[in-house]
Amino acid sequence: MSRRRFAAKGLVPFCLLAAGVAMAETGEQTEEAETGQWHELHLDLGLGVQTGQVDGMGRSDNLSGEGLRGIGGFRMDWRTLTDAKEPASLFLAAEQPGPGITRLDLDYNRQGEHRTRFNFRELPRRLGDGRTPFLGAGGYQLGLPEDWVGAPGTGGMERLTESLRPTAYEQLRRSMQLAHERRLSRHWQLHGEVREHRRTGTRPVAAVIGSTGGNSRAALVPAPVDYTTREAELGLRYQRDAFHLEASYFLSLFDGGNNMLRFDNPFAGVGGWAPGVSYPDGQGHLGLMPDNESHQWRVGLGYVFSPTLRLSSDLQIGRSEQDEDFLGYTINPNLDVDEALPRDSLEGRIDLLRVATRLNWRPMNRLRVDIRHRYEDRDNRTPVDVFNYIGGDAVNQNSGEAHSRARLNLPVSFTEQHLETRMAWRLDGGGQVHGAWRRERIDRDFSEVGRTEEDRFTLGLRQRLGDNHALSMEAQRARRSVDDYDATAVYFLTRTEVYTDGVAEAVRFDNHPLLRRYNLADRNQTRARMRWDWTLSDSVHFGSDAAWSRDNYRNSPLGLEKGSSLGLASDLVWQFSSAWSTDTFLSLDRIRARQRSRSFRGFAKEVESQDPDRDWWMDNEDRIATLGGGLEWEPDEGDFKLRFEWAESASRSEFAIASGPALDLEPIPSVRSRGRTLSLNGQHRLGDGLSLQWNWYHDRFRSNDWAWDDVEVDTINSVIGSAQDFGNESVNWYSLSLRWDLRPG
């Protein structure tokens, strides 16, 4: 991905030109050079080398490929003196501190008149290297080698191993922003902003061929990523004495690139498939991100009635639309398709209405009252039709609507309201006691639950204990209640009536009727948090905090029953001499959950779904510990600076599973991981305006995750895997650079 750096290089001259223009304008506005001051003006040039690679967990950092490369940067910060008649400032930074990351920033400000800002960011994200038999990785057409041998499963694919080729799953994110603010008159101000975010690269996706759980086959294929989001905002603000009014328009355009990924079907001879869909004649296709756009209008106003009473309100009206053409029911011409799509595109439309109001009142010197209300309505106006879909490009289309593949789309909408009252009483010594009540109500349609309501109560204290101690505490209690939970609602809403009338009443469901989705279930929640800070002396500060929470899903026969978390942390900062200082931190976290469910198979749904002997339970616990710190040395002479940092983390996940006598379950292995980062940074002044900087960074990650360990391309007979492997990786980065201080004088 070395090509990513060329785009950034093209922007450097632009930024330098803009800086030159801005400096020229600044020079014209000032009578003497002494009216301004250089806070920063330096140039960095150097080399860096990377060995190894860490891709675990899809990390985003500035280490993205082994080898030697140049690094550098330029920074300038100029400001007029504080007593200048026309205050102004100019900041410019163009930096590439390491491989894979680029930063450009420009900020020119004429205080009280106008301000212009520009920034550019480029950041890679790696998802690891894999292997695939498909040709054309990164494109929209994936083929197979000419000598490919299709089979019902990976065990019979004679050319699978020989056909594998390496594939890098990596993405590059670029973002640009240009903003301008200008005062039009004493009371009017205009602001505008444009942004572009682009993501390119590849990612593994599951390409599925098949119509049922028995004959479905899949392959993890390298799918292209080419997303661009462009946003623009224009606003006008009026400010006069105690009143302000502002209006703005926001536009968002999303371009998903190509809307389809086509791939050759690598499987053959699978029972239940129609003729002509197996290798070498059959293909499959995937729908990718569709284009969409969003418009939003906003009006805000505020009024200060008195020094103790003010009111503000905000109104937003928006509309989001998606009308990308549908893909066909199938890409295989050998399949029978008698009924066309009900419409050419989704014709998706969501209307948004959001109103927020806030009242701030201070009836007494010690008492402050905040009242907030927010109303949000998302009205999904997308048409509803019956789609007579084809199962995974593998079977002929069924005619009519009396079958399970005739489905209706659900235009899910909701209305959400929040009302919060918060009161705070100021104590002697700068402390505070505060309490709050918050009520949330959400009305949904096309859902298992029509309405959820939650009341949350908060009580807290913040107080200094003498000259050296500070304590803060807060506790919360919340209770969420739902109306009648209908676990079969989505089943009936997505299927035709003529089909469901022919299905036995005892099996009219997808998820078990007793299963509750945790975000829609009745819940009691308790939280508590405490923070203690202790200043032992002018040079030593110690702090610790604890956080605890517990969730109880009180009416969930199946599903998540309860969960809890406990977090403990402490930090210490010690300046033990004028040249030496150290800091350290420790955090311990524990997360627990219990869930219960019932196992049933599709062909025996009626009997097995009612058999409590097929219930299973699982308790899982995650423990995470992190320890780290730093040591810094900077002599009084200021010619040398050294900083060492380290962090060690370890996690362990345990699973305890049990079941009724009808099931025979195997234990789930525990998962352990360990990470370590070390860094050493130094800066040495060689002479007037010249210094040497060097850096070493080390990162190591170890894991025994059974979900990745020893999982090969052919481990699962019905799936061609990606052969990604995370768990034993390390990386080192070394850099050496010179810094020239270019400030005059």
CSV table of C-alpha atoms in Angstrom, one decimal, residues 2-378:
chain,number,residue,atom,x,y,z
A,2,SER,CA,2.9,2.4,-0.6
A,3,ARG,CA,0.8,4.3,-3.1
A,4,ARG,CA,-1.1,5.9,-0.2
A,5,ARG,CA,1.8,8.3,0.4
A,6,PHE,CA,1.7,10.0,-3.0
A,7,ALA,CA,-1.7,11.6,-2.3
A,8,ALA,CA,-0.4,13.2,0.8
A,9,LYS,CA,2.7,14.5,-0.9
A,10,GLY,CA,0.6,16.3,-3.4
A,11,LEU,CA,-1.1,18.2,-0.6
A,12,VAL,CA,2.1,19.5,0.9
A,13,PRO,CA,2.7,22.2,-1.8
A,14,PHE,CA,-0.9,23.3,-1.5
A,15,CYS,CA,-0.5,23.8,2.3
A,16,LEU,CA,2.8,25.6,1.9
A,17,LEU,CA,1.2,27.9,-0.7
A,18,ALA,CA,-1.7,28.6,1.5
A,19,ALA,CA,0.7,29.4,4.3
A,20,GLY,CA,2.6,31.7,2.1
A,21,VAL,CA,-0.5,33.6,1.1
A,22,ALA,CA,-1.6,33.8,4.8
A,23,MET,CA,1.8,35.0,5.9
A,24,ALA,CA,1.8,37.6,3.1
A,25,GLU,CA,-1.6,38.9,4.2
A,26,THR,CA,-0.4,38.9,7.8
A,27,GLY,CA,2.6,40.9,6.8
A,28,GLU,CA,0.5,43.5,5.0
A,29,GLN,CA,-1.7,44.0,8.1
A,30,THR,CA,1.3,44.5,10.5
A,31,GLU,CA,3.5,47.6,10.5
A,32,GLU,CA,6.6,45.9,12.0
A,33,ALA,CA,7.9,42.4,12.3
A,34,GLU,CA,8.0,42.8,16.0
A,35,THR,CA,4.2,42.7,16.2
A,36,GLY,CA,4.3,38.9,15.8
A,37,GLN,CA,6.0,36.0,17.5
A,38,TRP,CA,7.1,32.5,16.3
A,39,HIS,CA,6.0,29.9,18.9
A,40,GLU,CA,7.0,27.0,16.6
A,41,LEU,CA,9.0,26.8,13.4
A,42,HIS,CA,10.9,23.6,12.8
A,43,LEU,CA,11.7,21.0,10.2
A,44,ASP,CA,12.2,17.3,10.8
A,45,LEU,CA,13.9,14.9,8.4
A,46,GLY,CA,14.9,11.3,9.1
A,47,LEU,CA,14.7,7.6,8.5
A,48,GLY,CA,12.8,4.7,10.1
A,49,VAL,CA,12.8,1.0,9.8
A,50,GLN,CA,10.1,-1.5,10.8
A,51,THR,CA,10.6,-5.2,11.5
A,52,GLY,CA,7.6,-7.6,12.1
A,53,GLN,CA,3.9,-6.9,12.0
A,54,VAL,CA,1.0,-6.9,14.4
A,55,ASP,CA,-2.4,-7.4,12.8
A,56,GLY,CA,-4.4,-8.8,15.7
A,57,MET,CA,-7.9,-7.4,16.3
A,58,GLY,CA,-7.9,-5.2,13.2
A,59,ARG,CA,-5.6,-2.6,14.8
A,60,SER,CA,-5.2,0.9,13.5
A,61,ASP,CA,-1.8,2.4,14.1
A,62,ASN,CA,1.1,3.9,12.3
A,63,LEU,CA,2.9,0.7,11.7
A,64,SER,CA,1.9,-0.8,8.4
A,65,GLY,CA,4.6,-2.7,6.6
A,66,GLU,CA,8.2,-3.9,7.1
A,67,GLY,CA,11.1,-2.0,5.6
A,68,LEU,CA,13.0,1.3,5.5
A,69,ARG,CA,11.3,4.6,4.8
A,70,GLY,CA,11.7,8.3,5.2
A,71,ILE,CA,10.0,10.3,7.9
A,72,GLY,CA,9.6,14.0,8.5
A,73,GLY,CA,7.5,17.0,9.2
A,74,PHE,CA,7.2,20.7,9.2
A,75,ARG,CA,5.5,22.8,11.9
A,76,MET,CA,4.9,26.5,12.2
A,77,ASP,CA,2.9,28.5,14.8
A,78,TRP,CA,2.9,32.3,14.4
A,79,ARG,CA,0.8,34.7,16.5
A,80,THR,CA,0.6,38.4,16.9
A,81,LEU,CA,1.4,39.9,20.2
A,82,THR,CA,-1.3,40.1,22.8
A,83,ASP,CA,-1.6,43.9,22.5
A,84,ALA,CA,-1.9,43.9,18.7
A,85,LYS,CA,-4.6,46.0,17.1
A,86,GLU,CA,-5.6,43.2,14.8
A,87,PRO,CA,-4.9,39.8,16.5
A,88,ALA,CA,-4.0,37.0,14.1
A,89,SER,CA,-2.4,33.6,14.1
A,90,LEU,CA,-1.2,31.0,11.6
A,91,PHE,CA,-0.6,27.3,12.3
A,92,LEU,CA,0.7,24.9,9.7
A,93,ALA,CA,1.8,21.2,10.2
A,94,ALA,CA,2.7,18.6,7.6
A,95,GLU,CA,3.9,15.5,9.3
A,96,GLN,CA,4.7,11.8,8.5
A,97,PRO,CA,6.0,10.6,11.9
A,98,GLY,CA,6.0,6.9,10.8
A,99,PRO,CA,4.9,4.6,8.1
A,100,GLY,CA,1.3,4.6,7.1
A,101,ILE,CA,0.1,7.8,8.8
A,102,THR,CA,0.1,11.3,7.3
A,103,ARG,CA,-1.2,14.5,9.0
A,104,LEU,CA,-1.7,17.9,7.4
A,105,ASP,CA,-3.1,20.9,9.3
A,106,LEU,CA,-3.6,24.5,8.4
A,107,ASP,CA,-5.3,27.1,10.6
A,108,TYR,CA,-5.4,30.8,9.9
A,109,ASN,CA,-7.3,33.0,12.3
A,110,ARG,CA,-8.0,36.7,12.2
A,111,GLN,CA,-9.6,37.1,15.6
A,112,GLY,CA,-13.1,38.7,15.4
A,113,GLU,CA,-13.1,38.6,11.6
A,114,HIS,CA,-12.6,35.2,10.0
A,115,ARG,CA,-10.9,31.9,10.4
A,116,THR,CA,-10.0,29.1,7.9
A,117,ARG,CA,-9.0,25.5,8.8
A,118,PHE,CA,-7.9,22.6,6.7
A,119,ASN,CA,-6.8,19.2,7.7
A,120,PHE,CA,-6.0,15.9,6.1
A,121,ARG,CA,-5.5,12.5,7.7
A,122,GLU,CA,-4.4,9.1,6.3
A,123,LEU,CA,-4.5,6.0,8.4
A,124,PRO,CA,-4.1,2.3,7.6
A,125,ARG,CA,-6.0,-0.6,9.1
A,126,ARG,CA,-4.8,-4.1,8.7
A,127,LEU,CA,-6.9,-7.2,9.2
A,128,GLY,CA,-4.2,-9.7,8.7
A,129,ASP,CA,-2.9,-11.8,5.7
A,130,GLY,CA,-4.9,-14.8,4.4
A,131,ARG,CA,-5.0,-17.2,1.5
A,132,THR,CA,-7.7,-17.7,-1.1
A,133,PRO,CA,-8.1,-19.7,-4.3
A,134,PHE,CA,-10.0,-16.9,-6.0
A,135,LEU,CA,-8.4,-14.8,-8.7
A,136,GLY,CA,-8.9,-11.0,-8.9
A,137,ALA,CA,-8.7,-10.2,-5.2
A,138,GLY,CA,-9.7,-6.6,-4.6
A,139,GLY,CA,-11.9,-6.4,-7.7
A,140,TYR,CA,-15.6,-7.0,-8.3
A,141,GLN,CA,-15.2,-10.2,-10.3
A,142,LEU,CA,-13.6,-13.2,-8.5
A,143,GLY,CA,-12.8,-16.2,-10.7
A,144,LEU,CA,-11.2,-19.7,-10.1
A,145,PRO,CA,-8.1,-21.3,-11.7
A,146,GLU,CA,-8.7,-23.1,-15.0
A,147,ASP,CA,-7.8,-26.5,-13.4
A,148,TRP,CA,-10.1,-26.1,-10.4
A,149,VAL,CA,-11.9,-29.2,-9.3
A,150,GLY,CA,-15.3,-28.6,-7.8
A,151,ALA,CA,-16.7,-30.9,-5.1
A,152,PRO,CA,-19.6,-30.9,-2.5
A,153,GLY,CA,-17.0,-30.0,0.2
A,154,THR,CA,-13.5,-28.8,0.8
A,155,GLY,CA,-12.3,-32.4,1.4
A,156,GLY,CA,-13.0,-33.3,-2.2
A,157,MET,CA,-11.4,-30.2,-3.8
A,158,GLU,CA,-8.3,-31.8,-5.2
A,159,ARG,CA,-6.7,-28.5,-6.3
A,160,LEU,CA,-7.6,-26.4,-3.3
A,161,THR,CA,-4.1,-26.4,-1.6
A,162,GLU,CA,-2.2,-25.8,-4.9
A,163,SER,CA,-4.6,-23.0,-5.9
A,164,LEU,CA,-4.1,-20.9,-2.7
A,165,ARG,CA,-2.5,-17.5,-3.1
A,166,PRO,CA,-1.7,-14.9,-0.4
A,167,THR,CA,-4.1,-12.1,0.2
A,168,ALA,CA,-3.6,-9.0,2.3
A,169,TYR,CA,-6.7,-7.8,4.1
A,170,GLU,CA,-6.0,-4.1,4.7
A,171,GLN,CA,-7.8,-0.8,4.4
A,172,LEU,CA,-6.7,2.8,4.0
A,173,ARG,CA,-8.8,5.6,5.5
A,174,ARG,CA,-8.4,9.2,4.2
A,175,SER,CA,-10.2,12.2,5.5
A,176,MET,CA,-10.2,15.9,4.5
A,177,GLN,CA,-11.9,18.8,6.1
A,178,LEU,CA,-12.1,22.5,5.0
A,179,ALA,CA,-13.9,25.0,7.3
A,180,HIS,CA,-14.4,28.7,7.2
A,181,GLU,CA,-16.0,31.1,9.6
A,182,ARG,CA,-16.6,34.8,8.9
A,183,ARG,CA,-18.2,37.7,10.8
A,184,LEU,CA,-20.4,39.6,8.4
A,185,SER,CA,-21.3,42.4,10.8
A,186,ARG,CA,-21.6,43.1,14.5
A,187,HIS,CA,-24.5,40.6,14.9
A,188,TRP,CA,-24.2,38.2,12.0
A,189,GLN,CA,-21.7,35.3,11.5
A,190,LEU,CA,-21.4,32.8,8.6
A,191,HIS,CA,-19.8,29.4,8.8
A,192,GLY,CA,-19.3,26.6,6.2
A,193,GLU,CA,-17.6,23.3,6.2
A,194,VAL,CA,-16.9,20.5,3.7
A,195,ARG,CA,-15.6,17.0,4.6
A,196,GLU,CA,-14.6,13.9,2.7
A,197,HIS,CA,-14.0,10.5,4.2
A,198,ARG,CA,-12.8,7.6,1.9
A,199,ARG,CA,-12.0,4.0,2.7
A,200,THR,CA,-10.4,1.7,0.2
A,201,GLY,CA,-8.9,-1.8,0.4
A,202,THR,CA,-10.2,-5.3,1.0
A,203,ARG,CA,-12.0,-7.2,3.7
A,204,PRO,CA,-13.1,-10.9,4.1
A,205,VAL,CA,-16.8,-11.5,3.5
A,206,ALA,CA,-18.9,-14.7,3.5
A,207,ALA,CA,-20.1,-15.6,0.0
A,208,VAL,CA,-23.0,-18.1,0.3
A,209,ILE,CA,-24.5,-20.5,-2.2
A,210,GLY,CA,-27.4,-22.6,-1.1
A,211,SER,CA,-31.1,-22.4,0.0
A,212,THR,CA,-31.3,-24.3,3.3
A,213,GLY,CA,-29.2,-25.2,6.4
A,214,GLY,CA,-28.5,-28.6,4.8
A,215,ASN,CA,-27.2,-27.6,1.4
A,216,SER,CA,-25.7,-24.1,2.0
A,217,ARG,CA,-22.0,-23.7,1.1
A,218,ALA,CA,-19.8,-20.6,1.7
A,219,ALA,CA,-16.4,-19.2,1.0
A,220,LEU,CA,-14.6,-16.3,2.7
A,221,VAL,CA,-13.6,-14.1,-0.2
A,222,PRO,CA,-11.6,-10.9,-0.5
A,223,ALA,CA,-14.2,-8.3,-1.2
A,224,PRO,CA,-13.3,-4.8,-2.3
A,225,VAL,CA,-13.8,-1.7,-0.1
A,226,ASP,CA,-14.3,1.6,-1.8
A,227,TYR,CA,-16.6,3.9,0.2
A,228,THR,CA,-16.7,7.7,0.0
A,229,THR,CA,-18.7,9.9,2.3
A,230,ARG,CA,-18.9,13.6,1.3
A,231,GLU,CA,-20.5,16.1,3.8
A,232,ALA,CA,-21.2,19.8,3.6
A,233,GLU,CA,-22.6,22.2,6.1
A,234,LEU,CA,-23.6,25.9,5.8
A,235,GLY,CA,-24.9,28.0,8.7
A,236,LEU,CA,-25.8,31.5,9.7
A,237,ARG,CA,-25.8,32.8,13.3
A,238,TYR,CA,-27.4,36.0,14.7
A,239,GLN,CA,-26.3,37.2,18.2
A,240,ARG,CA,-27.7,40.3,19.9
A,241,ASP,CA,-27.6,41.0,23.6
A,242,ALA,CA,-29.5,38.1,25.4
A,243,PHE,CA,-30.9,36.5,22.2
A,244,HIS,CA,-29.3,34.3,19.6
A,245,LEU,CA,-30.7,32.5,16.5
A,246,GLU,CA,-28.9,30.2,14.2
A,247,ALA,CA,-29.9,28.2,11.1
A,248,SER,CA,-27.9,25.6,9.1
A,249,TYR,CA,-28.2,23.0,6.4
A,250,PHE,CA,-26.3,19.7,6.4
A,251,LEU,CA,-25.8,17.4,3.4
A,252,SER,CA,-24.3,13.9,3.4
A,253,LEU,CA,-23.6,11.9,0.2
A,254,PHE,CA,-22.4,8.3,0.5
A,255,ASP,CA,-20.9,6.5,-2.6
A,256,GLY,CA,-20.4,2.8,-2.1
A,257,GLY,CA,-18.6,2.3,-5.4
A,258,ASN,CA,-19.7,-0.8,-7.3
A,259,ASN,CA,-22.9,-2.3,-5.9
A,260,MET,CA,-22.2,-6.0,-6.7
A,261,LEU,CA,-19.5,-8.6,-6.1
A,262,ARG,CA,-19.6,-11.5,-8.6
A,263,PHE,CA,-17.8,-14.8,-7.8
A,264,ASP,CA,-17.5,-18.3,-9.4
A,265,ASN,CA,-19.2,-21.1,-7.4
A,266,PRO,CA,-16.3,-23.4,-6.2
A,267,PHE,CA,-18.7,-26.2,-5.1
A,268,ALA,CA,-20.3,-28.9,-7.2
A,269,GLY,CA,-22.6,-31.9,-6.7
A,270,VAL,CA,-24.5,-30.6,-3.7
A,271,GLY,CA,-27.9,-32.2,-3.2
A,272,GLY,CA,-30.9,-29.9,-3.5
A,273,TRP,CA,-29.3,-27.5,-5.9
A,274,ALA,CA,-30.9,-26.8,-9.3
A,275,PRO,CA,-29.0,-27.9,-12.5
A,276,GLY,CA,-26.5,-25.4,-13.8
A,277,VAL,CA,-25.6,-23.6,-10.6
A,278,SER,CA,-22.6,-25.8,-9.6
A,279,TYR,CA,-19.0,-25.4,-10.8
A,280,PRO,CA,-18.1,-24.6,-13.6
A,281,ASP,CA,-21.3,-23.0,-14.8
A,282,GLY,CA,-22.7,-21.5,-11.7
A,283,GLN,CA,-21.9,-18.1,-10.1
A,284,GLY,CA,-23.0,-16.2,-7.0
A,285,HIS,CA,-23.3,-12.5,-6.3
A,286,LEU,CA,-23.3,-10.3,-3.2
A,287,GLY,CA,-24.9,-6.8,-2.8
A,288,LEU,CA,-22.4,-4.3,-1.6
A,289,MET,CA,-23.0,-0.9,0.1
A,290,PRO,CA,-25.7,1.1,-1.7
A,291,ASP,CA,-25.4,4.8,-2.4
A,292,ASN,CA,-27.5,7.0,-0.2
A,293,GLU,CA,-27.9,10.6,0.7
A,294,SER,CA,-29.2,12.6,3.7
A,295,HIS,CA,-30.4,16.2,4.1
A,296,GLN,CA,-30.9,18.0,7.4
A,297,TRP,CA,-32.1,21.5,8.3
A,298,ARG,CA,-31.5,22.9,11.8
A,299,VAL,CA,-32.8,26.0,13.6
A,300,GLY,CA,-31.6,26.9,17.1
A,301,LEU,CA,-32.4,29.7,19.4
A,302,GLY,CA,-31.7,30.8,22.9
A,303,TYR,CA,-32.7,33.6,25.3
A,304,VAL,CA,-31.1,34.8,28.5
A,305,PHE,CA,-34.0,36.1,30.7
A,306,SER,CA,-31.7,37.0,33.6
A,307,PRO,CA,-28.3,36.1,35.0
A,308,THR,CA,-30.1,33.1,36.7
A,309,LEU,CA,-32.4,31.9,34.0
A,310,ARG,CA,-31.8,30.9,30.3
A,311,LEU,CA,-33.7,28.9,27.7
A,312,SER,CA,-32.4,27.2,24.6
A,313,SER,CA,-34.1,25.1,21.9
A,314,ASP,CA,-33.0,23.2,18.8
A,315,LEU,CA,-35.2,22.0,15.9
A,316,GLN,CA,-33.9,19.5,13.3
A,317,ILE,CA,-35.8,18.2,10.3
A,318,GLY,CA,-34.1,15.7,8.0
A,319,ARG,CA,-34.6,13.2,5.2
A,320,SER,CA,-32.5,10.2,4.2
A,321,GLU,CA,-33.0,8.4,0.9
A,322,GLN,CA,-31.6,5.3,-0.8
A,323,ASP,CA,-32.7,4.5,-4.3
A,324,GLU,CA,-29.8,2.3,-5.7
A,325,ASP,CA,-31.1,-0.2,-8.2
A,326,PHE,CA,-31.8,-3.6,-6.9
A,327,LEU,CA,-29.7,-6.6,-8.0
A,328,GLY,CA,-31.6,-9.3,-9.7
A,329,TYR,CA,-33.0,-12.3,-7.7
A,330,THR,CA,-30.1,-14.4,-9.1
A,331,ILE,CA,-27.1,-14.1,-11.4
A,332,ASN,CA,-27.4,-17.6,-12.7
A,333,PRO,CA,-29.3,-17.6,-16.1
A,334,ASN,CA,-30.0,-21.4,-15.7
A,335,LEU,CA,-32.5,-20.8,-12.9
A,336,ASP,CA,-36.2,-20.3,-13.5
A,337,VAL,CA,-37.4,-16.8,-12.5
A,338,ASP,CA,-41.1,-16.3,-13.2
A,339,GLU,CA,-41.8,-13.3,-11.0
A,340,ALA,CA,-40.0,-10.0,-11.3
A,341,LEU,CA,-39.0,-7.7,-8.4
A,342,PRO,CA,-41.9,-5.7,-7.1
A,343,ARG,CA,-40.0,-2.4,-7.8
A,344,ASP,CA,-36.7,-1.4,-9.3
A,345,SER,CA,-35.1,0.0,-6.1
A,346,LEU,CA,-35.7,0.1,-2.4
A,347,GLU,CA,-37.2,3.6,-2.7
A,348,GLY,CA,-36.0,4.0,0.9
A,349,ARG,CA,-36.9,7.1,2.7
A,350,ILE,CA,-36.6,8.1,6.4
A,351,ASP,CA,-38.0,11.4,7.7
A,352,LEU,CA,-36.4,12.8,10.9
A,353,LEU,CA,-37.8,15.2,13.4
A,354,ARG,CA,-35.8,16.1,16.4
A,355,VAL,CA,-36.6,18.8,19.0
A,356,ALA,CA,-34.4,19.5,22.0
A,357,THR,CA,-35.1,22.0,24.8
A,358,ARG,CA,-33.0,23.0,27.8
A,359,LEU,CA,-33.8,25.3,30.7
A,360,ASN,CA,-31.0,26.4,33.1
A,361,TRP,CA,-32.2,28.0,36.3
A,362,ARG,CA,-30.3,29.1,39.4
A,363,PRO,CA,-33.0,30.0,42.0
A,364,MET,CA,-30.4,30.3,44.8
A,365,ASN,CA,-26.7,31.0,44.9
A,366,ARG,CA,-26.0,27.4,45.9
A,367,LEU,CA,-28.7,25.7,43.9
A,368,ARG,CA,-28.7,25.0,40.1
A,369,VAL,CA,-31.5,23.3,38.2
A,370,ASP,CA,-31.3,21.9,34.7
A,371,ILE,CA,-34.3,20.6,32.8
A,372,ARG,CA,-33.9,18.9,29.4
A,373,HIS,CA,-36.3,17.4,27.0
A,374,ARG,CA,-35.6,15.7,23.7
A,375,TYR,CA,-38.1,14.4,21.2
A,376,GLU,CA,-37.0,12.3,18.2
A,377,ASP,CA,-39.2,10.7,15.5
A,378,ARG,CA,-37.7,8.5,12.8
